[in-house]
mmCIF file of C-alpha atoms in Angstrom:
data_model
loop_
_atom_site.group_PDB
_atom_site.id
_atom_site.type_symbol
_atom_site.label_atom_id
_atom_site.label_comp_id
_atom_site.label_asym_id
_atom_site.label_seq_id
_atom_site.Cartn_x
_atom_site.Cartn_y
_atom_site.Cartn_z
ATOM 1 C CA MET O 461 -121.426 14.537 0.668
ATOM 2 C CA LYS O 462 -121.052 13.310 4.185
ATOM 3 C CA ILE O 463 -120.245 9.837 2.938
ATOM 4 C CA LYS O 464 -117.411 11.207 0.710
ATOM 5 C CA THR O 465 -115.913 13.170 3.608
ATOM 6 C CA LEU O 466 -116.011 10.112 5.812
ATOM 7 C CA LEU O 467 -114.237 8.020 3.202
ATOM 8 C CA ILE O 468 -111.404 10.614 2.924
ATOM 9 C CA PHE O 469 -110.966 10.661 6.698
ATOM 10 C CA LEU O 470 -110.795 6.894 6.935
ATOM 11 C CA THR O 471 -108.248 6.728 4.097
ATOM 12 C CA THR O 472 -106.021 9.348 5.731
ATOM 13 C CA LEU O 473 -106.175 7.580 9.075
ATOM 14 C CA LEU O 474 -105.219 4.275 7.434
ATOM 15 C CA LEU O 475 -102.214 5.817 5.662
ATOM 16 C CA PHE O 476 -101.043 7.447 8.910
ATOM 17 C CA ASN O 477 -101.151 4.186 10.815
ATOM 18 C CA CYS O 478 -99.274 2.338 8.058
ATOM 19 C CA SER O 479 -96.553 5.016 8.063
ATOM 20 C CA LYS O 480 -96.267 4.746 11.854
ATOM 21 C CA ASP O 481 -95.881 0.961 11.680
ATOM 22 C CA ASP O 482 -93.118 1.177 9.015
ATOM 23 C CA SER O 483 -91.134 3.657 11.171
ATOM 24 C CA GLN O 484 -91.296 1.370 14.152
ATOM 25 C CA LYS O 485 -89.769 -1.443 12.063
ATOM 26 C CA LEU O 486 -86.422 0.495 11.340
ATOM 27 C CA SER O 487 -83.475 -0.564 13.598
ATOM 28 C CA SER O 488 -82.213 1.864 16.187
ATOM 29 C CA GLU O 489 -79.030 -0.137 16.969
ATOM 30 C CA ASN O 490 -75.865 1.952 16.585
ATOM 31 C CA LYS O 491 -73.130 0.275 18.586
ATOM 32 C CA ILE O 492 -69.531 -0.732 17.948
ATOM 33 C CA LEU O 493 -69.506 -4.385 18.898
ATOM 34 C CA THR O 494 -65.818 -5.232 18.484
ATOM 35 C CA PHE O 495 -62.718 -3.177 17.690
ATOM 36 C CA LYS O 496 -59.339 -4.646 16.813
ATOM 37 C CA LEU O 497 -55.992 -3.324 15.543
ATOM 38 C CA THR O 498 -53.259 -5.405 13.914
ATOM 39 C CA SER O 499 -49.803 -3.772 13.699
ATOM 40 C CA LEU O 500 -47.399 -4.249 10.819
ATOM 41 C CA LYS O 501 -45.417 -6.637 13.030
ATOM 42 C CA GLY O 502 -48.536 -8.740 13.546
ATOM 43 C CA ASP O 503 -49.300 -7.659 17.092
ATOM 44 C CA ILE O 504 -53.052 -7.716 17.786
ATOM 45 C CA TYR O 505 -54.710 -5.211 20.120
ATOM 46 C CA ILE O 506 -58.347 -5.648 21.216
ATOM 47 C CA GLY O 507 -60.245 -2.496 22.133
ATOM 48 C CA LYS O 508 -62.221 -2.289 25.399
ATOM 49 C CA ILE O 509 -65.636 -0.826 24.523
ATOM 50 C CA ASP O 510 -67.604 1.306 26.987
ATOM 51 C CA ASP O 511 -71.110 1.791 25.551
ATOM 52 C CA VAL O 512 -72.043 4.213 28.319
ATOM 53 C CA ALA O 513 -69.061 6.541 27.957
ATOM 54 C CA LYS O 514 -68.929 5.766 24.229
ATOM 55 C CA THR O 515 -65.187 5.081 24.335
ATOM 56 C CA ILE O 516 -62.896 2.419 22.924
ATOM 57 C CA THR O 517 -59.696 1.965 24.934
ATOM 58 C CA LEU O 518 -56.608 0.306 23.430
ATOM 59 C CA THR O 519 -53.375 -0.612 25.213
ATOM 60 C CA THR O 520 -50.660 -0.765 22.550
ATOM 61 C CA LYS O 521 -46.907 -0.906 22.240
ATOM 62 C CA GLY O 522 -44.781 0.623 19.531
ATOM 63 C CA ILE O 523 -47.503 1.897 17.215
ATOM 64 C CA GLU O 524 -45.900 5.344 17.274
ATOM 65 C CA LEU O 525 -43.911 4.010 14.320
ATOM 66 C CA GLU O 526 -47.113 3.316 12.340
ATOM 67 C CA ASN O 527 -49.579 5.841 10.969
ATOM 68 C CA GLN O 528 -51.546 3.704 8.538
ATOM 69 C CA ILE O 529 -53.382 0.970 10.456
ATOM 70 C CA ILE O 530 -56.711 -0.320 9.100
ATOM 71 C CA PRO O 531 -58.931 -1.236 12.046
ATOM 72 C CA ASP O 532 -61.139 -4.323 12.125
ATOM 73 C CA ILE O 533 -64.522 -3.045 13.382
ATOM 74 C CA GLU O 534 -67.823 -4.863 13.873
ATOM 75 C CA ILE O 535 -70.937 -2.680 14.287
ATOM 76 C CA SER O 536 -74.658 -3.182 14.803
ATOM 77 C CA GLU O 537 -76.581 -4.825 11.993
ATOM 78 C CA LYS O 538 -78.033 -2.342 9.498
ATOM 79 C CA ALA O 539 -75.934 0.489 10.996
ATOM 80 C CA THR O 540 -73.270 2.439 9.121
ATOM 81 C CA ILE O 541 -69.901 3.802 10.261
ATOM 82 C CA SER O 542 -68.020 6.963 9.424
ATOM 83 C CA PRO O 543 -65.238 7.130 8.595
ATOM 84 C CA ASP O 544 -65.289 3.731 7.006
ATOM 85 C CA LYS O 545 -62.561 1.151 7.615
ATOM 86 C CA ILE O 546 -59.717 3.225 6.187
ATOM 87 C CA PRO O 547 -56.055 3.520 7.325
ATOM 88 C CA GLN O 548 -55.746 5.692 10.418
ATOM 89 C CA ASP O 549 -53.006 7.120 12.607
ATOM 90 C CA PHE O 550 -54.053 5.930 16.059
ATOM 91 C CA ASN O 551 -51.384 8.083 17.664
ATOM 92 C CA LYS O 552 -53.874 10.909 17.099
ATOM 93 C CA GLN O 553 -57.419 11.495 18.367
ATOM 94 C CA ILE O 554 -59.790 9.293 16.351
ATOM 95 C CA THR O 555 -63.609 9.258 16.478
ATOM 96 C CA TYR O 556 -66.172 7.066 14.765
ATOM 97 C CA THR O 557 -69.834 7.964 14.107
ATOM 98 C CA ILE O 558 -72.277 5.059 14.079
ATOM 99 C CA THR O 559 -75.626 5.733 12.406
ATOM 100 C CA ALA O 560 -78.520 3.411 13.061
ATOM 101 C CA GLU O 561 -80.962 2.395 10.347
ATOM 102 C CA ASN O 562 -83.483 4.808 11.759
ATOM 103 C CA GLY O 563 -81.000 7.657 11.567
ATOM 104 C CA ASN O 564 -79.980 7.810 15.219
ATOM 105 C CA LYS O 565 -76.275 8.668 15.627
ATOM 106 C CA VAL O 566 -73.689 8.037 18.312
ATOM 107 C CA ILE O 567 -69.987 9.031 18.433
ATOM 108 C CA TYR O 568 -67.280 6.757 19.862
ATOM 109 C CA ASN O 569 -63.898 8.173 20.932
ATOM 110 C CA VAL O 570 -60.831 5.924 20.510
ATOM 111 C CA ILE O 571 -58.387 6.213 23.417
ATOM 112 C CA THR O 572 -54.951 4.747 22.681
ATOM 113 C CA ASN O 573 -52.606 4.120 25.610
ATOM 114 C CA ASN O 574 -49.371 3.456 23.725
ATOM 115 C CA THR O 575 -46.032 2.500 25.226
ATOM 116 C CA PRO O 576 -43.356 3.773 22.817
ATOM 117 C CA LEU O 577 -40.541 1.431 21.869
ATOM 118 C CA SER O 578 -37.158 2.411 23.244
ATOM 119 C CA ASN O 579 -34.912 4.430 20.942
ATOM 120 C CA GLU O 580 -31.795 3.818 23.030
ATOM 121 C CA LYS O 581 -29.019 2.376 20.868
ATOM 122 C CA LYS O 582 -25.674 3.016 22.513
ATOM 123 C CA ILE O 583 -22.553 1.052 23.270
ATOM 124 C CA LEU O 584 -22.090 1.864 26.940
ATOM 125 C CA ASP O 585 -18.900 -0.064 27.641
ATOM 126 C CA PHE O 586 -16.337 -1.802 25.445
ATOM 127 C CA LYS O 587 -13.450 -3.901 26.726
ATOM 128 C CA PHE O 588 -10.880 -6.472 25.705
ATOM 129 C CA ASN O 589 -9.781 -9.076 28.230
ATOM 130 C CA ILE O 590 -6.566 -10.623 26.967
ATOM 131 C CA ASP O 591 -4.330 -12.885 29.035
ATOM 132 C CA ASN O 592 -6.161 -11.744 32.199
ATOM 133 C CA GLU O 593 -5.414 -8.115 31.363
ATOM 134 C CA THR O 594 -8.245 -5.652 30.655
ATOM 135 C CA PHE O 595 -8.093 -2.955 27.990
ATOM 136 C CA THR O 596 -10.961 -0.438 28.052
ATOM 137 C CA GLY O 597 -12.181 1.441 24.995
ATOM 138 C CA ILE O 598 -12.782 5.183 24.970
ATOM 139 C CA ILE O 599 -16.266 5.735 23.523
ATOM 140 C CA ASP O 600 -17.212 8.933 21.673
ATOM 141 C CA GLN O 601 -21.014 9.008 21.467
ATOM 142 C CA THR O 602 -20.927 11.988 19.086
ATOM 143 C CA SER O 603 -18.695 10.498 16.407
ATOM 144 C CA LEU O 604 -19.817 6.932 17.259
ATOM 145 C CA SER O 605 -16.226 5.782 17.546
ATOM 146 C CA ILE O 606 -14.406 3.565 20.016
ATOM 147 C CA ASN O 607 -10.666 3.888 20.508
ATOM 148 C CA ILE O 608 -8.969 1.090 22.381
ATOM 149 C CA THR O 609 -5.252 0.789 23.038
ATOM 150 C CA THR O 610 -3.593 -2.584 23.478
ATOM 151 C CA TYR O 611 -0.184 -4.030 22.776
ATOM 152 C CA LYS O 612 -1.591 -7.570 22.654
ATOM 153 C CA ASP O 613 -2.436 -9.782 19.705
ATOM 154 C CA ILE O 614 -5.882 -8.706 18.449
ATOM 155 C CA THR O 615 -6.552 -11.338 15.793
ATOM 156 C CA ASN O 616 -8.860 -13.502 17.925
ATOM 157 C CA ILE O 617 -10.686 -11.405 20.508
ATOM 158 C CA PHE O 618 -13.973 -11.908 22.346
ATOM 159 C CA PRO O 619 -14.860 -8.328 23.311
ATOM 160 C CA LYS O 620 -16.956 -7.572 26.363
ATOM 161 C CA ILE O 621 -19.656 -5.100 25.281
ATOM 162 C CA THR O 622 -22.451 -3.445 27.247
ATOM 163 C CA ILE O 623 -25.280 -1.864 25.232
ATOM 164 C CA SER O 624 -28.524 -0.015 25.955
ATOM 165 C CA PRO O 625 -31.325 -2.081 27.521
ATOM 166 C CA LEU O 626 -33.659 -3.676 24.941
ATOM 167 C CA ALA O 627 -31.183 -2.952 22.112
ATOM 168 C CA LYS O 628 -29.442 -5.547 19.946
ATOM 169 C CA ILE O 629 -25.925 -5.586 18.511
ATOM 170 C CA SER O 630 -24.410 -6.978 15.334
ATOM 171 C CA PRO O 631 -22.058 -8.720 14.949
ATOM 172 C CA ASP O 632 -22.818 -10.673 18.084
ATOM 173 C CA ALA O 633 -20.724 -9.569 21.047
ATOM 174 C CA GLU O 634 -20.124 -13.211 21.931
ATOM 175 C CA THR O 635 -18.413 -13.886 18.593
ATOM 176 C CA SER O 636 -14.631 -13.848 18.241
ATOM 177 C CA GLN O 637 -13.326 -11.122 15.956
ATOM 178 C CA ASP O 638 -10.109 -10.065 14.238
ATOM 179 C CA PHE O 639 -9.625 -6.384 15.079
ATOM 180 C CA THR O 640 -6.457 -5.920 13.043
ATOM 181 C CA SER O 641 -8.189 -3.592 10.582
ATOM 182 C CA GLY O 642 -10.752 -2.266 13.041
ATOM 183 C CA LEU O 643 -14.405 -3.275 13.024
ATOM 184 C CA GLU O 644 -17.927 -1.848 12.908
ATOM 185 C CA TYR O 645 -20.755 -2.689 15.304
ATOM 186 C CA THR O 646 -24.402 -1.855 14.611
ATOM 187 C CA VAL O 647 -26.581 -1.268 17.670
ATOM 188 C CA THR O 648 -30.302 -1.421 16.896
ATOM 189 C CA ALA O 649 -32.838 0.082 19.290
ATOM 190 C CA GLN O 650 -36.149 -1.560 20.112
ATOM 191 C CA ASN O 651 -37.858 0.879 17.732
ATOM 192 C CA GLY O 652 -35.674 -0.242 14.814
ATOM 193 C CA THR O 653 -33.373 2.778 14.595
ATOM 194 C CA SER O 654 -29.654 2.092 14.786
ATOM 195 C CA ASN O 655 -26.173 3.482 15.386
ATOM 196 C CA VAL O 656 -23.022 2.223 13.703
ATOM 197 C CA TYR O 657 -19.909 2.377 15.880
ATOM 198 C CA LYS O 658 -16.432 2.156 14.402
ATOM 199 C CA VAL O 659 -13.770 0.476 16.515
ATOM 200 C CA HIS O 660 -10.289 1.909 16.054
ATOM 201 C CA ILE O 661 -7.386 -0.056 17.486
ATOM 202 C CA VAL O 662 -4.342 1.826 18.701
ATOM 203 C CA LYS O 663 -1.661 -0.833 18.909
ATOM 204 C CA PRO O 664 1.700 0.362 20.217
ATOM 205 C CA GLU O 665 4.462 -1.899 18.922
ATOM 206 C CA ILE O 666 8.214 -2.113 18.975
ATOM 207 C CA THR O 667 9.657 -3.145 15.629
ATOM 208 C CA SER O 668 12.853 -3.071 13.562
ATOM 209 C CA THR O 669 15.064 -4.464 16.308
ATOM 210 C CA ILE O 670 17.633 -7.152 15.757
ATOM 211 C CA THR O 671 16.290 -10.527 16.839
ATOM 212 C CA LYS O 672 19.538 -12.465 17.252
ATOM 213 C CA CYS O 673 22.543 -11.018 19.030
ATOM 214 C CA TYR O 674 25.327 -11.293 21.565
ATOM 215 C CA ILE O 675 25.498 -9.152 24.658
ATOM 216 C CA ARG O 676 27.114 -5.738 23.956
ATOM 217 C CA ALA O 677 25.246 -5.487 20.641
ATOM 218 C CA VAL O 678 23.555 -2.179 19.809
ATOM 219 C CA SER O 679 20.223 -2.182 18.005
ATOM 220 C CA LEU O 680 17.856 0.290 16.441
ATOM 221 C CA GLY O 681 14.213 0.214 17.583
ATOM 222 C CA GLN O 682 11.014 1.698 16.152
ATOM 223 C CA LEU O 683 8.146 2.441 18.523
ATOM 224 C CA SER O 684 4.702 3.198 17.060
ATOM 225 C CA ASN O 685 1.814 5.059 18.728
ATOM 226 C CA ILE O 686 3.967 6.204 21.648
ATOM 227 C CA ASP O 687 6.198 9.261 21.894
ATOM 228 C CA LEU O 688 9.100 8.373 24.157
ATOM 229 C CA LEU O 689 9.997 12.044 24.369
ATOM 230 C CA SER O 690 6.618 13.007 25.843
ATOM 231 C CA ASP O 691 7.193 11.428 29.256
ATOM 232 C CA SER O 692 10.450 10.632 31.016
ATOM 233 C CA ASN O 693 8.688 7.838 32.919
ATOM 234 C CA TYR O 694 8.727 5.571 29.869
ATOM 235 C CA LYS O 695 11.219 2.755 30.490
ATOM 236 C CA LEU O 696 12.684 0.095 28.197
ATOM 237 C CA TYR O 697 12.973 -3.503 29.376
ATOM 238 C CA LEU O 698 14.200 -6.806 28.013
ATOM 239 C CA GLU O 699 12.158 -9.551 29.668
ATOM 240 C CA ASN O 700 11.174 -13.187 29.629
ATOM 241 C CA ASP O 701 9.354 -15.307 32.178
ATOM 242 C CA LYS O 702 12.462 -15.456 34.415
ATOM 243 C CA ASN O 703 14.449 -12.276 33.894
ATOM 244 C CA SER O 704 13.875 -8.553 33.545
ATOM 245 C CA TYR O 705 16.526 -6.039 32.533
ATOM 246 C CA LEU O 706 16.158 -2.279 32.437
ATOM 247 C CA LEU O 707 17.912 -1.020 29.303
ATOM 248 C CA ASN O 708 19.123 2.454 28.488
ATOM 249 C CA TYR O 709 17.758 3.785 25.214
ATOM 250 C CA PHE O 710 19.447 6.745 23.572
ATOM 251 C CA ASP O 711 19.170 9.183 20.669
ATOM 252 C CA PRO O 712 15.335 9.015 20.490
ATOM 253 C CA VAL O 713 13.710 10.868 17.595
ATOM 254 C CA SER O 714 9.926 11.270 17.350
ATOM 255 C CA TYR O 715 8.047 11.851 14.098
ATOM 256 C CA THR O 716 4.572 11.477 12.630
ATOM 257 C CA SER O 717 3.750 9.185 9.730
ATOM 258 C CA GLU O 718 0.321 8.101 8.448
ATOM 259 C CA ASN O 719 -1.294 9.972 11.349
ATOM 260 C CA LYS O 720 0.671 7.923 13.864
ATOM 261 C CA ILE O 721 3.370 9.030 16.239
ATOM 262 C CA HIS O 722 6.609 7.071 16.021
ATOM 263 C CA THR O 723 9.865 7.114 17.936
ATOM 264 C CA ALA O 724 13.144 5.799 16.590
ATOM 265 C CA PHE O 725 15.794 5.000 19.208
ATOM 266 C CA TYR O 726 18.908 2.967 19.918
ATOM 267 C CA PHE O 727 19.610 0.624 22.808
ATOM 268 C CA LYS O 728 22.330 -1.745 23.940
ATOM 269 C CA PHE O 729 22.104 -5.334 25.137
ATOM 270 C CA ASP O 730 23.968 -5.018 28.432
ATOM 271 C CA GLU O 731 26.628 -7.440 29.594
ATOM 272 C CA LYS O 732 24.512 -8.504 32.578
ATOM 273 C CA ILE O 733 21.918 -10.199 30.324
ATOM 274 C CA LEU O 734 21.782 -13.998 30.584
ATOM 275 C CA THR O 735 21.536 -16.268 27.559
ATOM 276 C CA ALA O 736 17.953 -16.981 26.425
ATOM 277 C CA ASN O 737 16.059 -17.128 23.154
ATOM 278 C CA ASN O 738 12.622 -15.988 24.384
ATOM 279 C CA TYR O 739 13.142 -12.366 25.383
ATOM 280 C CA LYS O 740 10.716 -9.616 24.463
ATOM 281 C CA LEU O 741 11.523 -5.942 24.357
ATOM 282 C CA ARG O 742 8.920 -3.890 26.240
ATOM 283 C CA VAL O 743 8.150 -0.264 26.947
ATOM 284 C CA LYS O 744 6.560 0.355 30.342
ATOM 285 C CA LEU O 745 4.985 3.390 31.935
ATOM 286 C CA ASN O 746 4.796 3.403 35.720
ATOM 287 C CA GLY O 747 5.325 -0.342 35.709
ATOM 288 C CA GLU O 748 2.575 -1.131 33.161
ATOM 289 C CA ILE O 749 3.407 -2.603 29.766
ATOM 290 C CA LYS O 750 2.490 -0.200 26.966
ATOM 291 C CA ALA O 751 4.215 -1.811 23.991
ATOM 292 C CA GLU O 752 6.268 -4.875 23.154
ATOM 293 C CA THR O 753 7.756 -6.755 20.240
ATOM 294 C CA ASN O 754 5.445 -9.312 18.665
ATOM 295 C CA TYR O 755 8.473 -11.557 18.232
ATOM 296 C CA THR O 756 11.117 -12.957 20.571
ATOM 297 C CA ILE O 757 14.767 -11.961 20.762
ATOM 298 C CA ASP O 758 17.642 -14.442 21.047
ATOM 299 C CA VAL O 759 20.532 -13.182 23.209
ATOM 300 C CA LEU O 760 23.785 -15.100 23.673
ATOM 301 C CA ALA O 761 26.159 -14.201 26.505
ATOM 302 C CA GLU O 762 28.767 -16.956 26.184
ATOM 303 C CA ASN O 763 31.882 -16.138 24.105
ATOM 304 C CA ALA O 764 30.441 -12.762 23.192
ATOM 305 C CA PRO O 765 32.767 -10.731 20.945
ATOM 306 C CA LYS O 766 34.291 -7.551 22.339
ATOM 307 C CA ILE O 767 35.844 -4.785 20.251
ATOM 308 C CA ILE O 768 38.762 -2.993 21.890
ATOM 309 C CA SER O 769 39.926 -0.658 19.101
ATOM 310 C CA ALA O 770 40.172 0.090 15.368
ATOM 311 C CA ASN O 771 43.275 0.846 13.387
ATOM 312 C CA GLN O 772 41.866 4.227 12.270
ATOM 313 C CA THR O 773 39.079 6.614 13.251
ATOM 314 C CA SER O 774 38.243 7.652 9.679
ATOM 315 C CA TYR O 775 38.113 5.591 6.478
ATOM 316 C CA ASN O 776 38.149 6.133 2.731
ATOM 317 C CA TYR O 777 37.287 3.819 -0.101
ATOM 318 C CA SER O 778 39.933 1.038 -0.486
ATOM 319 C CA ASP O 779 41.261 1.447 3.073
ATOM 320 C CA THR O 780 41.645 -1.635 5.244
ATOM 321 C CA LEU O 781 39.570 -1.696 8.412
ATOM 322 C CA ILE O 782 41.256 -3.595 11.236
ATOM 323 C CA LEU O 783 39.460 -4.325 14.514
ATOM 324 C CA THR O 784 41.176 -5.751 17.568
ATOM 325 C CA GLY O 785 39.426 -7.418 20.498
ATOM 326 C CA THR O 786 38.437 -10.764 21.994
ATOM 327 C CA ASN O 787 36.175 -13.521 20.688
ATOM 328 C CA LEU O 788 35.793 -11.641 17.400
ATOM 329 C CA ILE O 789 33.633 -13.313 14.738
ATOM 330 C CA PRO O 790 34.156 -13.476 10.942
ATOM 331 C CA GLY O 791 31.836 -10.813 9.631
ATOM 332 C CA LEU O 792 30.805 -7.172 9.698
ATOM 333 C CA SER O 793 27.552 -5.234 9.406
ATOM 334 C CA ILE O 794 27.614 -1.640 8.144
ATOM 335 C CA PRO O 795 24.457 0.496 7.746
ATOM 336 C CA ALA O 796 24.687 3.088 5.001
ATOM 337 C CA ASN O 797 22.373 5.099 2.743
ATOM 338 C CA GLY O 798 19.201 3.369 3.921
ATOM 339 C CA TYR O 799 20.614 -0.151 3.627
ATOM 340 C CA THR O 800 22.493 -2.539 5.866
ATOM 341 C CA TYR O 801 25.447 -4.254 4.221
ATOM 342 C CA ASN O 802 26.485 -7.546 5.812
ATOM 343 C CA PHE O 803 29.929 -8.939 5.021
ATOM 344 C CA THR O 804 30.589 -12.598 5.796
ATOM 345 C CA GLU O 805 33.730 -14.690 6.247
ATOM 346 C CA TYR O 806 34.217 -14.478 2.462
ATOM 347 C CA HIS O 807 34.900 -10.768 2.784
ATOM 348 C CA VAL O 808 36.900 -10.568 6.018
ATOM 349 C CA THR O 809 39.948 -12.153 7.577
ATOM 350 C CA LEU O 810 39.963 -13.357 11.209
ATOM 351 C CA ASN O 811 43.091 -14.642 12.928
ATOM 352 C CA PRO O 812 42.955 -17.987 14.784
ATOM 353 C CA GLU O 813 43.045 -16.274 18.177
ATOM 354 C CA LYS O 814 39.950 -14.262 17.175
ATOM 355 C CA THR O 815 41.653 -11.044 18.228
ATOM 356 C CA THR O 816 42.136 -9.351 14.851
ATOM 357 C CA LEU O 817 39.484 -8.834 12.158
ATOM 358 C CA LYS O 818 40.416 -7.275 8.798
ATOM 359 C CA TYR O 819 38.197 -5.974 5.987
ATOM 360 C CA TYR O 820 39.356 -4.424 2.737
ATOM 361 C CA MET O 821 36.826 -1.641 2.082
ATOM 362 C CA SER O 822 36.008 -2.196 -1.585
ATOM 363 C CA LEU O 823 32.266 -1.372 -1.566
ATOM 364 C CA TYR O 824 31.863 2.282 -2.499
ATOM 365 C CA GLN O 825 28.141 2.359 -1.552
ATOM 366 C CA VAL O 826 28.994 2.557 2.155
ATOM 367 C CA PHE O 827 30.851 5.853 1.677
ATOM 368 C CA PRO O 828 28.754 9.051 1.673
ATOM 369 C CA SER O 829 31.100 10.916 -0.675
ATOM 370 C CA PHE O 830 30.382 8.369 -3.413
ATOM 371 C CA MET O 831 26.625 8.827 -2.918
ATOM 372 C CA GLY O 832 26.656 12.609 -3.064
ATOM 373 C CA GLN O 833 26.125 12.983 0.683
ATOM 374 C CA GLN O 834 27.855 15.050 3.320
ATOM 375 C CA SER O 835 31.168 13.589 4.381
ATOM 376 C CA PRO O 836 32.497 12.360 6.746
ATOM 377 C CA ARG O 837 29.609 10.470 8.363
ATOM 378 C CA SER O 838 29.628 8.686 11.694
ATOM 379 C CA THR O 839 28.850 5.005 11.084
ATOM 380 C CA ARG O 840 28.269 2.193 13.569
ATOM 381 C CA VAL O 841 30.190 -0.906 12.493
ATOM 382 C CA SER O 842 29.131 -4.170 14.184
ATOM 383 C CA VAL O 843 30.717 -7.591 14.151
ATOM 384 C CA TYR O 844 28.272 -10.046 12.610
ATOM 385 C CA ASN O 845 28.095 -13.722 11.697
ATOM 386 C CA ASN O 846 25.353 -16.263 10.921
ATOM 387 C CA GLY O 847 22.658 -13.692 11.469
ATOM 388 C CA ARG O 848 23.879 -12.773 14.965
ATOM 389 C CA TYR O 849 25.086 -9.264 15.796
ATOM 390 C CA GLY O 850 27.775 -8.462 18.318
ATOM 391 C CA ASP O 851 29.728 -5.534 19.715
ATOM 392 C CA SER O 852 30.088 -2.355 17.652
ATOM 393 C CA ILE O 853 32.239 0.712 17.208
ATOM 394 C CA ILE O 854 31.524 4.118 15.683
ATOM 395 C CA LEU O 855 33.865 5.197 12.883
ATOM 396 C CA ASP O 856 33.886 8.009 10.328
ATOM 397 C CA PHE O 857 33.292 7.119 6.669
ATOM 398 C CA LYS O 858 34.255 9.672 4.055
#
């Protein structure tokens, strides 16, 4: 009996020692050896591992835009990690549990020091520099619009644009552009978000004037994007590189069309103007040019016709219009019913002394009574020949 009990004891002791040896063979390693993040843009961030504090510190830039990054983690041999290598949002608090083969656990905290990418995406300043003159845009950051006023040619402009630091702009600010129909600029922040600015050009212009005339001629003018009636300081000039003449405009009428303000007016080419073919008509405010013709005007002073009188003050269809004066030319121009009717030497008679000009009034369209309009109507009749307008007189047409 004693022998049997001894055998059982020895067997138990042997099994205990074997079990103890097997336990000592299981690994107790439970470390994170390396930790790496790769952003969607390909930026690589290596974690700094503190095995004492059980922390992994990352210094990143711009990962606030990413919430699904799969980390590259190397751990101790035979250990396991939880959670496994799955997509994580490292903008939040992340922990990893490392379990050794022998069951020992340790928890690592991931500390992410992220520098966010800039979200600034503004146009801060917008200018045109044309012929050494600067035109500054008015920027509305709410509507993302830029309004810039210039009377200059805008078909080939290199704008000067200032944008938010770290942002980019498209099209390139250094590229010449045609702003005739406006333009859009996209400003993209460092973080990829963007604003689209619309550039609206306000281009005051003088149009509809005669371009070839003698002194004493009277012309109609159309001014867009400026209301001459809004400020008495607006002045009208005829200028070239040598001469400048202040002109008197009269009978201005302002109206709105296609969301633009317009002013129609009349003006006279004064007798003091010298002959030149490169004049421009300009509107100035306090000495600064605000609008001008985009074409030149040819003015002739020599032998300019002068009307002294007419044989009547009121005319009917089939009457004969007779003008007397000096240096008269063989032709007439009569505006009526939205048209301008020009009559050449084939329609008029001019005496050799150029003092008497006759026209038999056989065109009924120039008379308001024939067109169902109120009669009589005051009509400006100008002498005219070879495309050049001269002196005028106001007569009544019935």
